[in-house]
Coordinates of N, CA and C and ligand atoms in Angstrom, one line a residue:
M3 N -34.0 32.7 -2.2 CA -33.6 32.0 -1.3 C -33.2 31.5 0.4
D4 N -33.1 30.0 0.4 CA -33.4 30.1 1.9 C -32.2 29.2 2.8
E5 N -32.0 30.2 3.2 CA -30.7 30.6 4.4 C -30.6 30.0 4.9
S6 N -31.2 29.0 4.8 CA -30.5 28.0 6.1 C -30.4 26.6 5.6
I7 N -30.3 26.8 3.7 CA -29.5 25.8 2.7 C -28.2 25.0 2.9
Y8 N -27.5 25.0 3.9 CA -26.6 25.0 4.7 C -26.7 24.9 5.8
A9 N -26.4 24.2 6.9 CA -25.9 23.7 8.3 C -25.0 24.7 8.4
P10 N -24.8 24.9 10.1 CA -23.5 26.1 10.5 C -22.4 24.1 11.0
R11 N -21.3 25.6 10.3 CA -20.4 24.8 10.5 C -20.4 23.7 11.8
D12 N -20.2 22.3 12.4 CA -21.0 21.3 13.7 C -19.1 21.5 14.0
W13 N -18.6 22.2 14.9 CA -17.4 21.9 15.6 C -16.9 20.8 16.8
G14 N -18.4 20.4 17.1 CA -17.5 18.4 17.7 C -17.3 17.7 16.1
V15 N -17.5 18.2 15.1 CA -16.8 17.7 14.2 C -15.5 17.5 13.8
H16 N -15.6 18.9 14.1 CA -14.4 20.0 12.5 C -12.9 20.3 13.8
P17 N -12.2 20.2 12.9 CA -11.0 21.0 14.3 C -11.0 21.8 14.3
P18 N -11.2 22.7 15.6 CA -11.1 24.4 16.7 C -9.3 24.3 15.4
Y19 N -9.5 25.8 15.4 CA -9.0 26.1 15.1 C -7.0 26.7 15.8
L20 N -7.8 26.3 16.7 CA -6.0 26.3 18.0 C -5.9 25.1 18.7
I21 N -4.7 24.4 18.4 CA -4.6 23.3 19.1 C -3.7 23.2 19.6
E22 N -3.0 23.0 20.4 CA -2.2 23.2 21.5 C -1.0 22.6 20.8
A23 N -1.0 20.9 20.6 CA 0.2 20.2 20.2 C 0.3 20.3 19.1
Y24 N -0.1 21.2 18.6 CA -0.2 21.6 16.8 C 0.7 23.2 15.6
K25 N 1.7 22.8 16.6 CA 1.8 25.1 16.6 C 2.1 25.0 16.1
S26 N 1.4 25.2 14.5 CA 1.3 25.5 13.4 C -0.2 26.6 13.9
T27 N -1.1 26.3 14.8 CA -1.9 26.5 15.1 C -1.4 27.9 15.6
K28 N -0.8 28.3 16.5 CA -1.3 29.1 17.1 C -0.2 30.5 16.5
V29 N 0.0 30.6 16.0 CA 0.1 31.5 15.0 C -0.5 31.8 13.7
R30 N -1.5 30.7 13.5 CA -2.6 31.4 12.5 C -4.1 31.6 13.1
A31 N -4.0 30.8 14.0 CA -5.8 30.7 14.7 C -6.3 32.1 15.2
P32 N -7.4 32.1 14.6 CA -8.0 34.2 15.0 C -7.9 34.2 16.4
R33 N -7.4 35.6 16.9 CA -7.5 36.0 17.9 C -8.1 36.8 19.0
E34 N -9.5 36.5 17.5 CA -10.2 37.9 18.1 C -12.1 36.8 17.5
P35 N -12.9 36.9 18.1 CA -14.5 35.8 17.1 C -14.6 36.5 15.9
L36 N -15.5 34.9 15.6 CA -15.0 35.2 14.2 C -16.7 35.8 13.9
V37 N -16.6 36.5 12.7 CA -18.0 37.3 12.4 C -18.8 36.7 11.5
A38 N -19.9 36.3 11.7 CA -20.9 35.2 10.4 C -21.1 35.7 9.8
L39 N -20.5 35.5 8.5 CA -21.4 36.5 7.4 C -22.2 35.8 7.0
P40 N -23.9 36.4 7.2 CA -24.8 35.3 5.9 C -24.5 34.8 4.9
Q41 N -25.3 33.9 4.4 CA -25.4 33.5 3.4 C -25.9 33.8 2.2
T42 N -24.9 34.4 1.3 CA -25.7 35.2 0.4 C -26.0 34.5 -0.5
L43 N -26.4 35.6 -2.3 CA -26.2 34.8 -3.4 C -24.8 33.8 -3.5
S44 N -24.3 35.1 -3.5 CA -22.4 34.7 -3.9 C -22.1 34.0 -3.2
E45 N -22.3 33.6 -1.9 CA -22.1 32.8 -1.0 C -22.7 30.9 -0.9
L46 N -23.6 30.4 -1.7 CA -24.7 30.3 -1.9 C -24.5 29.5 -3.9
T47 N -23.9 30.8 -4.7 CA -23.9 29.6 -5.7 C -22.6 29.6 -6.7
G48 N -22.3 30.2 -6.4 CA -20.4 29.8 -7.3 C -19.5 29.8 -5.6
P49 N -18.1 30.1 -6.1 CA -18.4 29.0 -7.2 C -18.5 27.1 -8.1
V50 N -18.3 27.3 -9.4 CA -19.0 26.4 -10.0 C -18.2 25.3 -11.0
Y51 N -16.9 24.8 -10.8 CA -15.4 24.0 -11.6 C -16.6 23.0 -12.6
G52 N -16.3 22.6 -13.5 CA -17.1 21.3 -14.4 C -16.2 20.5 -15.0
H53 N -16.3 20.0 -16.5 CA -15.4 18.7 -16.8 C -15.2 20.3 -17.8
G54 N -14.7 21.0 -18.2 CA -13.9 22.0 -19.2 C -12.6 22.2 -18.6
A55 N -12.4 22.4 -16.7 CA -11.4 23.2 -16.3 C -10.0 21.3 -16.3
V56 N -10.6 20.7 -16.2 CA -10.4 18.9 -16.2 C -9.8 18.3 -17.6
K57 N -8.6 18.1 -17.4 CA -7.9 17.6 -18.7 C -8.1 16.1 -18.7
D58 N -8.6 15.4 -19.7 CA -8.3 13.7 -19.3 C -6.8 14.6 -19.3
G59 N -6.3 12.1 -18.4 CA -5.4 11.9 -17.8 C -4.7 13.2 -16.9
D60 N -5.7 14.5 -16.3 CA -5.1 15.2 -14.8 C -5.7 13.5 -13.5
D61 N -6.5 12.8 -13.8 CA -6.4 12.5 -12.1 C -5.7 10.6 -12.3
D62 N -4.4 11.2 -13.4 CA -3.7 9.5 -13.8 C -3.1 10.6 -12.9
L63 N -1.4 10.0 -11.5 CA -0.8 11.1 -11.1 C 0.0 9.8 -11.2
T64 N 0.6 8.4 -11.6 CA 1.6 7.4 -12.7 C 1.7 7.9 -13.8
L65 N 1.1 8.4 -14.5 CA 1.2 9.6 -16.3 C 1.3 10.8 -16.2
N66 N 0.5 11.9 -15.3 CA 0.3 12.8 -15.2 C 2.1 14.1 -15.6
A67 N 2.7 13.3 -15.3 CA 4.6 14.0 -15.3 C 5.2 13.4 -15.8
V68 N 4.9 12.1 -16.3 CA 6.2 11.6 -16.3 C 7.2 11.3 -18.4
V69 N 7.7 12.0 -17.0 CA 9.1 12.0 -18.8 C 10.1 10.9 -19.1
D70 N 10.7 9.8 -18.8 CA 11.7 9.0 -18.7 C 11.1 7.9 -17.9
G71 N 9.3 7.6 -17.4 CA 9.4 6.0 -17.3 C 8.4 6.1 -16.4
P72 N 7.5 5.3 -15.4 CA 6.3 4.9 -14.4 C 7.0 5.4 -12.7
P73 N 6.6 6.5 -12.2 CA 7.1 6.6 -10.7 C 7.4 5.2 -10.4
L74 N 8.2 5.2 -9.0 CA 7.9 5.0 -8.5 C 7.9 4.7 -7.8
G75 N 7.2 2.9 -6.3 CA 5.8 3.2 -5.2 C 4.8 2.5 -5.6
E76 N 4.5 1.4 -4.7 CA 3.0 1.0 -4.8 C 2.4 1.6 -5.1
R77 N 1.9 1.4 -6.4 CA 0.1 2.3 -7.8 C -1.1 0.8 -7.1
I78 N -1.8 2.7 -7.0 CA -3.2 2.3 -6.2 C -4.5 2.6 -6.6
V79 N -4.9 2.6 -6.8 CA -6.5 3.5 -6.5 C -7.7 4.3 -5.2
V80 N -7.9 5.0 -5.8 CA -8.3 6.2 -4.8 C -9.3 6.1 -5.4
C81 N -10.6 6.1 -4.1 CA -12.3 6.6 -5.3 C -12.9 6.5 -4.0
G82 N -14.1 6.9 -4.6 CA -14.8 7.4 -4.0 C -15.7 8.6 -4.2
R83 N -16.7 8.3 -3.6 CA -18.6 9.7 -4.1 C -18.6 10.3 -2.8
V84 N -18.7 12.1 -3.2 CA -18.7 12.8 -2.8 C -20.3 13.5 -3.1
A85 N -21.3 13.6 -2.1 CA -22.9 13.4 -1.1 C -22.9 15.0 -0.3
D86 N -23.8 15.3 -0.5 CA -24.2 16.2 -0.3 C -24.7 16.3 2.2
E87 N -24.6 17.0 2.4 CA -25.5 16.0 3.9 C -26.3 15.5 3.9
F88 N -27.5 15.2 2.9 CA -28.6 15.2 2.7 C -28.3 14.2 1.7
D89 N -27.1 13.1 2.1 CA -27.0 11.9 0.9 C -27.0 12.2 -0.8
N90 N -26.8 13.4 -0.8 CA -27.6 14.3 -2.9 C -26.5 13.6 -2.8
P91 N -25.9 13.4 -3.7 CA -24.7 12.9 -5.4 C -24.3 14.6 -5.9
V92 N -23.4 14.7 -5.0 CA -22.9 16.1 -6.3 C -22.2 15.7 -7.0
P93 N -22.3 15.8 -8.3 CA -21.6 15.8 -9.2 C -21.1 17.6 -9.6
D94 N -20.2 16.9 -11.0 CA -19.6 18.2 -11.7 C -19.2 18.7 -11.0
T95 N -17.9 18.3 -9.6 CA -17.2 19.8 -8.8 C -16.0 18.8 -9.2
L96 N -15.1 19.7 -8.4 CA -14.0 19.3 -8.8 C -12.7 19.0 -7.6
V97 N -12.4 18.3 -7.3 CA -11.4 17.0 -6.5 C -10.3 17.5 -6.9
E98 N -9.6 18.2 -6.2 CA -8.4 18.0 -7.0 C -6.6 17.7 -5.5
I99 N -6.3 16.9 -5.3 CA -5.4 16.1 -4.7 C -4.1 16.3 -5.0
W100 N -3.6 16.4 -3.3 CA -1.6 16.6 -3.7 C -1.5 16.0 -2.6
Q101 N 0.4 16.0 -3.0 CA 0.9 14.5 -1.8 C 2.4 14.3 -1.6
A102 N 2.8 13.5 -0.7 CA 4.4 13.3 -0.8 C 4.2 12.0 -2.2
N103 N 6.0 12.1 -2.6 CA 6.0 10.6 -3.7 C 6.1 9.7 -2.3
A104 N 6.6 8.8 -3.6 CA 7.0 7.2 -2.1 C 7.5 7.4 -0.9
A105 N 8.3 8.5 -1.3 CA 9.8 8.1 -0.5 C 9.3 9.6 1.1
G106 N 8.4 10.1 0.7 CA 7.9 11.8 1.8 C 8.2 12.6 1.3
R107 N 8.5 12.6 -0.1 CA 9.4 14.3 -0.6 C 8.7 14.1 -1.2
Y108 N 7.8 15.9 -1.2 CA 7.0 16.9 -2.3 C 7.9 17.3 -2.9
I109 N 7.2 17.8 -3.9 CA 8.4 18.4 -5.5 C 8.6 20.1 -4.9
H110 N 8.2 21.2 -3.9 CA 8.3 22.0 -2.9 C 9.1 22.2 -2.5
E111 N 10.0 24.1 -2.4 CA 11.5 24.3 -2.0 C 11.3 24.3 -0.4
A112 N 10.3 24.4 0.2 CA 9.9 24.0 1.6 C 10.4 23.4 1.9
D113 N 9.9 21.9 0.6 CA 10.0 20.9 1.9 C 11.9 20.1 2.0
G114 N 12.8 20.5 2.9 CA 13.9 19.6 2.8 C 15.0 18.5 3.0
H115 N 12.9 17.4 3.2 CA 13.5 15.8 3.6 C 14.4 15.4 2.8
D116 N 15.1 15.0 3.4 CA 16.9 14.9 2.8 C 16.1 12.9 2.4
A117 N 15.5 13.0 0.9 CA 14.3 11.4 0.5 C 14.3 12.0 -1.2
P118 N 14.5 11.6 -1.7 CA 14.9 11.3 -3.2 C 13.3 12.1 -3.7
L119 N 13.2 12.4 -4.3 CA 12.8 13.5 -5.4 C 12.8 12.1 -6.6
D120 N 11.2 12.5 -7.5 CA 11.0 11.6 -8.4 C 11.5 11.8 -10.3
P121 N 11.6 12.6 -10.5 CA 11.2 13.1 -11.8 C 10.6 12.8 -11.8
N122 N 9.7 10.8 -11.9 CA 8.4 11.7 -12.7 C 7.2 11.3 -11.8
F123 N 7.2 11.9 -11.0 CA 6.1 12.0 -10.5 C 5.8 13.6 -9.9
L124 N 4.9 13.4 -10.5 CA 4.1 15.8 -9.6 C 3.8 15.6 -8.1
G125 N 2.9 14.9 -8.0 CA 3.0 14.5 -6.8 C 0.7 15.7 -7.2
A126 N 0.4 15.5 -8.1 CA -0.8 16.6 -8.2 C -1.4 16.0 -9.5
G127 N -2.9 16.2 -8.7 CA -4.3 15.8 -9.5 C -5.0 16.1 -9.5
R128 N -6.4 16.2 -10.4 CA -7.5 16.9 -9.9 C -8.6 16.2 -10.8
C129 N -10.0 15.9 -11.0 CA -10.9 15.5 -11.3 C -12.4 16.1 -10.6
A130 N -13.1 15.4 -11.9 CA -14.7 16.4 -11.9 C -15.2 14.7 -11.2
T131 N -15.9 15.5 -10.7 CA -17.4 14.4 -10.2 C -17.9 13.8 -11.6
D132 N -18.7 13.2 -11.6 CA -19.4 12.1 -12.4 C -21.7 12.2 -12.0
A133 N -22.1 12.4 -12.7 CA -23.4 12.2 -12.8 C -23.9 11.8 -10.8
D134 N -22.9 11.0 -10.7 CA -23.5 10.0 -8.9 C -23.0 10.7 -8.2
G135 N -21.7 11.0 -8.7 CA -21.0 12.7 -7.4 C -19.5 11.5 -7.3
R136 N -19.2 10.3 -8.1 CA -18.1 9.7 -8.0 C -17.0 10.2 -8.4
Y137 N -15.9 10.1 -8.5 CA -14.4 10.0 -8.8 C -13.2 9.0 -8.9
R138 N -12.1 9.6 -8.7 CA -11.1 7.7 -9.3 C -9.5 8.6 -9.0
F139 N -9.0 8.1 -8.4 CA -7.5 8.9 -9.0 C -7.2 7.6 -8.7
I140 N -5.6 7.1 -9.6 CA -4.7 5.9 -10.4 C -3.5 7.7 -9.7
T141 N -2.9 6.6 -7.6 CA -2.0 7.6 -7.7 C -0.3 6.5 -7.6
I142 N -0.1 7.2 -5.8 CA 1.9 5.8 -6.3 C 1.7 6.5 -4.4
R143 N 1.3 5.2 -3.5 CA 1.0 5.5 -2.2 C 2.0 6.8 -2.0
P144 N 1.4 8.0 -0.9 CA 3.1 8.9 -0.2 C 3.0 7.6 0.8
G145 N 4.4 8.0 1.3 CA 5.5 8.0 2.8 C 4.9 8.7 3.6
A146 N 5.4 7.6 4.7 CA 5.4 9.2 5.9 C 7.2 10.4 5.3
Y147 N 6.4 10.8 6.3 CA 7.3 11.9 6.0 C 7.8 13.2 7.1
P148 N 9.3 13.5 8.2 CA 9.6 13.5 8.9 C 8.7 15.5 9.1
W149 N 8.6 15.9 10.3 CA 7.8 16.9 10.8 C 8.5 17.6 12.2
P150 N 8.7 18.8 11.9 CA 9.6 19.3 13.0 C 7.9 19.8 13.6
N151 N 7.2 19.3 13.6 CA 6.8 20.1 15.0 C 7.3 19.2 16.5
H152 N 7.0 17.9 16.5 CA 7.8 18.0 17.8 C 8.9 16.6 17.7
H153 N 9.6 16.2 18.7 CA 11.0 15.6 18.7 C 10.2 14.2 17.9
K154 N 10.6 13.7 16.9 CA 10.2 12.9 16.2 C 9.3 12.1 15.0
G155 N 9.2 13.8 14.8 CA 7.6 13.9 14.5 C 7.4 13.2 12.8
F156 N 6.4 13.4 12.7 CA 6.3 12.4 11.4 C 4.7 11.9 10.8
R157 N 4.3 12.9 9.7 CA 3.2 12.8 9.4 C 2.9 11.3 9.2
P158 N 1.4 11.0 8.9 CA 1.1 9.1 8.9 C 1.0 9.4 7.4
A159 N 1.4 8.6 6.6 CA 1.0 8.7 4.9 C -0.3 9.4 4.6
H160 N -0.4 10.6 3.6 CA -1.3 11.2 3.2 C -1.3 11.6 2.3
I161 N -3.0 12.1 2.5 CA -3.6 12.9 1.0 C -4.3 13.5 1.0
H162 N -4.0 14.8 0.3 CA -4.8 16.5 0.6 C -5.8 16.4 -0.7
F163 N -7.1 16.4 -0.2 CA -7.9 16.7 -0.9 C -8.3 18.4 -1.0
S164 N -8.1 18.4 -1.7 CA -9.6 19.9 -2.2 C -10.7 19.8 -2.9
L165 N -11.9 20.4 -2.3 CA -13.2 19.4 -2.7 C -13.7 20.7 -2.7
L166 N -14.2 21.3 -4.4 CA -14.9 23.5 -4.6 C -16.1 23.3 -3.9
G167 N -17.1 22.0 -4.5 CA -18.5 21.8 -3.9 C -19.8 22.2 -4.9
P168 N -20.8 22.8 -4.7 CA -21.4 23.5 -6.0 C -21.5 25.1 -5.7
S169 N -20.8 25.5 -4.2 CA -20.1 26.7 -3.4 C -19.4 27.7 -2.3
F170 N -19.3 28.1 -2.3 CA -17.8 29.2 -1.8 C -18.1 27.5 0.1
V171 N -19.6 27.7 0.5 CA -19.5 27.0 1.3 C -19.7 26.2 1.7
T172 N -19.8 25.8 0.5 CA -19.7 23.9 0.8 C -17.2 23.7 0.4
R173 N -16.7 24.0 -0.1 CA -15.1 24.0 0.0 C -14.8 23.2 1.0
L174 N -13.9 22.2 0.9 CA -13.5 21.3 2.3 C -11.8 21.6 0.8
V175 N -11.4 21.7 2.4 CA -9.7 22.0 2.1 C -9.6 19.9 3.7
T176 N -8.4 19.3 2.8 CA -8.6 17.7 4.5 C -7.7 17.3 4.2
Q177 N -7.6 15.7 4.6 CA -6.6 14.6 4.3 C -6.8 13.9 4.4
M178 N -6.8 12.7 3.4 CA -6.8 11.1 4.0 C -6.0 9.7 4.1
Y179 N -5.8 9.3 4.9 CA -5.1 8.3 5.7 C -5.9 7.5 5.2
F180 N -5.0 6.6 5.7 CA -5.0 5.5 5.2 C -4.9 4.5 6.4
P181 N -5.5 2.5 6.4 CA -5.8 2.3 6.8 C -5.0 1.3 8.2
G182 N -4.7 1.5 8.8 CA -3.6 0.6 10.2 C -2.3 0.5 9.7
D183 N -2.0 2.6 9.9 CA -1.0 3.1 9.9 C -1.2 3.6 11.5
P184 N 0.2 3.2 12.3 CA 0.1 3.3 13.5 C 0.3 5.5 13.8
L185 N 1.3 5.6 12.9 CA 1.3 7.1 13.0 C -0.6 7.6 13.0
M186 N -1.3 7.7 12.9 CA -2.3 7.7 13.2 C -2.9 8.5 14.2
D187 N -2.3 7.2 15.5 CA -3.1 6.6 17.2 C -2.6 8.3 17.7
I188 N -0.5 8.7 16.8 CA -0.1 10.2 17.9 C -0.5 11.4 16.6
D189 N -0.8 11.7 15.5 CA -0.5 12.5 14.6 C -2.4 13.9 15.6
P190 N -0.7 14.7 15.4 CA -0.8 15.9 16.2 C -2.5 16.8 14.9
I191 N -2.1 16.7 13.7 CA -3.0 17.4 12.5 C -4.7 16.5 13.8
L192 N -4.7 14.6 12.3 CA -6.1 14.6 12.6 C -6.1 13.8 14.5
L193 N -5.3 13.8 15.1 CA -6.3 14.9 16.8 C -6.6 15.0 17.4
G194 N -6.6 16.5 16.5 CA -7.2 18.1 16.2 C -8.8 17.6 16.5
I195 N -9.3 16.9 15.6 CA -10.3 16.5 15.1 C -11.2 16.5 16.6
P196 N -12.5 16.3 16.6 CA -12.8 16.3 18.3 C -13.3 15.2 19.1
N197 N -13.8 13.7 17.8 CA -14.6 13.0 18.4 C -14.1 12.2 17.3
E198 N -13.7 11.4 18.0 CA -13.2 9.3 17.3 C -13.5 9.1 15.6
T199 N -15.0 9.3 16.0 CA -16.2 9.1 14.9 C -15.7 9.7 14.0
A200 N -15.1 11.2 14.6 CA -15.1 12.1 13.3 C -13.4 11.9 12.2
R201 N -12.3 11.8 12.4 CA -11.3 11.2 12.6 C -11.3 9.9 12.0
R202 N -12.7 8.8 12.3 CA -12.1 7.9 11.5 C -12.8 8.1 9.3
A203 N -13.0 9.2 9.6 CA -14.0 9.4 8.6 C -13.3 10.0 7.1
L204 N -12.0 10.2 8.4 CA -11.0 10.8 7.4 C -9.8 9.6 6.7
V205 N -9.9 8.3 7.6 CA -9.1 6.9 6.5 C -9.6 6.1 6.7
A206 N -9.4 6.1 4.9 CA -10.2 5.5 3.5 C -10.5 3.7 4.8
T207 N -11.3 3.1 3.2 CA -11.4 2.4 3.6 C -10.9 1.2 2.5
Y208 N -9.2 -0.3 2.8 CA -9.1 -0.8 1.8 C -10.7 -1.2 0.8
S209 N -10.5 -1.5 -0.4 CA -11.6 -2.3 -0.9 C -11.2 -2.9 -1.9
V210 N -11.2 -4.3 -1.8 CA -11.2 -5.7 -2.5 C -11.7 -4.9 -4.4
E211 N -13.4 -4.6 -4.0 CA -14.1 -4.3 -5.2 C -13.4 -2.9 -5.8
E212 N -12.3 -1.8 -5.7 CA -11.9 -1.6 -5.9 C -10.7 -1.9 -6.7
T213 N -9.8 -2.9 -5.8 CA -8.5 -2.3 -6.1 C -8.5 -3.8 -7.1
V214 N -7.6 -3.5 -8.6 CA -7.1 -3.9 -9.9 C -6.2 -5.7 -9.5
A215 N -7.2 -5.9 -10.5 CA -6.6 -7.6 -10.1 C -4.6 -7.2 -10.2
E216 N -4.3 -8.5 -10.0 CA -2.6 -7.5 -10.9 C -2.5 -6.0 -11.4
W217 N -2.8 -5.5 -10.7 CA -2.2 -3.6 -10.8 C -2.3 -2.5 -9.5
A218 N -3.4 -3.0 -8.7 CA -3.7 -2.0 -7.4 C -5.0 -2.0 -7.3
L219 N -3.6 -2.0 -5.6 CA -4.5 -2.3 -4.8 C -5.7 -0.7 -4.3
G220 N -6.8 -0.6 -4.3 CA -8.4 0.3 -4.0 C -8.0 0.2 -2.8
Y221 N -8.5 1.5 -2.3 CA -8.5 2.3 -1.7 C -10.1 3.6 -1.8
R222 N -11.3 3.2 -0.9 CA -12.4 3.7 -0.9 C -12.6 5.3 0.4
F223 N -12.7 6.1 0.4 CA -12.8 7.3 0.2 C -13.8 8.4 0.1
D224 N -15.1 8.1 0.6 CA -15.9 8.4 0.1 C -16.7 10.5 1.6
I225 N -16.7 10.9 0.6 CA -17.1 12.5 1.3 C -17.6 13.4 1.0
V226 N -18.4 13.6 2.6 CA -19.2 14.7 2.8 C -19.4 15.4 3.5
L227 N -20.7 17.0 2.1 CA -19.5 18.2 2.3 C -21.1 18.6 3.2
R228 N -20.5 19.9 4.0 CA -21.4 20.1 5.3 C -22.3 19.0 5.5
G229 N -22.8 19.8 7.4 CA -24.1 18.8 7.5 C -23.2 18.1 9.0
R230 N -24.5 17.1 9.7 CA -23.9 15.8 11.1 C -22.6 15.0 10.2
E231 N -22.9 14.9 9.2 CA -22.2 13.6 8.5 C -20.6 14.5 7.8
A232 N -20.5 15.3 8.3 CA -19.7 16.1 7.1 C -18.5 15.8 7.4
T233 N -17.4 15.2 6.5 CA -15.8 15.1 6.2 C -15.3 16.3 7.0
P234 N -14.8 16.1 7.7 CA -13.7 16.9 9.2 C -12.7 17.8 7.4
R235 N -12.5 18.8 8.4 CA -11.6 19.9 7.2 C -10.5 19.1 8.3
E236 N -9.8 19.4 7.5 CA -7.5 19.5 8.7 C -7.8 20.8 9.5
G237 N -6.6 20.0 10.2 CA -6.9 20.8 10.9 C -6.3 22.2 11.1
Ligands
LIG324 FE1 0.6 16.6 3.8

């Protein structure tokens, strides 16, 4: 096995563990230097999740938790291509998303935001990429929500993403943002990513092509696992 198969993490792209303006990082950032583990067989090969773990309909958040009607909010399509650092497609990889509802509220006991839950919206979905590395979700555009990190803090609208990729080394947990959101300019999590090009990689592109006429706006969010063009992890 070629141990140089994955490039080391580029800290010019990914946020540091400690971000001064992002309070939570102060208690969870490592205090000691990290110990690099060699990329052995287990790191380079497993796990791999494929279509077997995903059920039909898991990719449609407007239907996967319906109780008595459609969820409220703006229906959107979120799709893209997952590639490796050499622009090869990454097929059969698990893509999971989770998000707040249209009012900016999560179904989670720790979410005390004074906004309504939607009984028809779970806010979680998953799918596997196809042979060309493509994925596609139908969901509701999430609302911004207050964040106690700082006075008048609100998170920009975002969707959380987790990708396994072909191995442990390619695992990526990150967030997708929406173009034109003014809160992105003052968000300590997004600003923790060290350069503008890398920050832009987390902003979806509005896509006429992916828009479904008279039904849903389309957003494109392409993801690169590892390498110089890697999609940054979240802070
Ligand atoms: Fe969130």
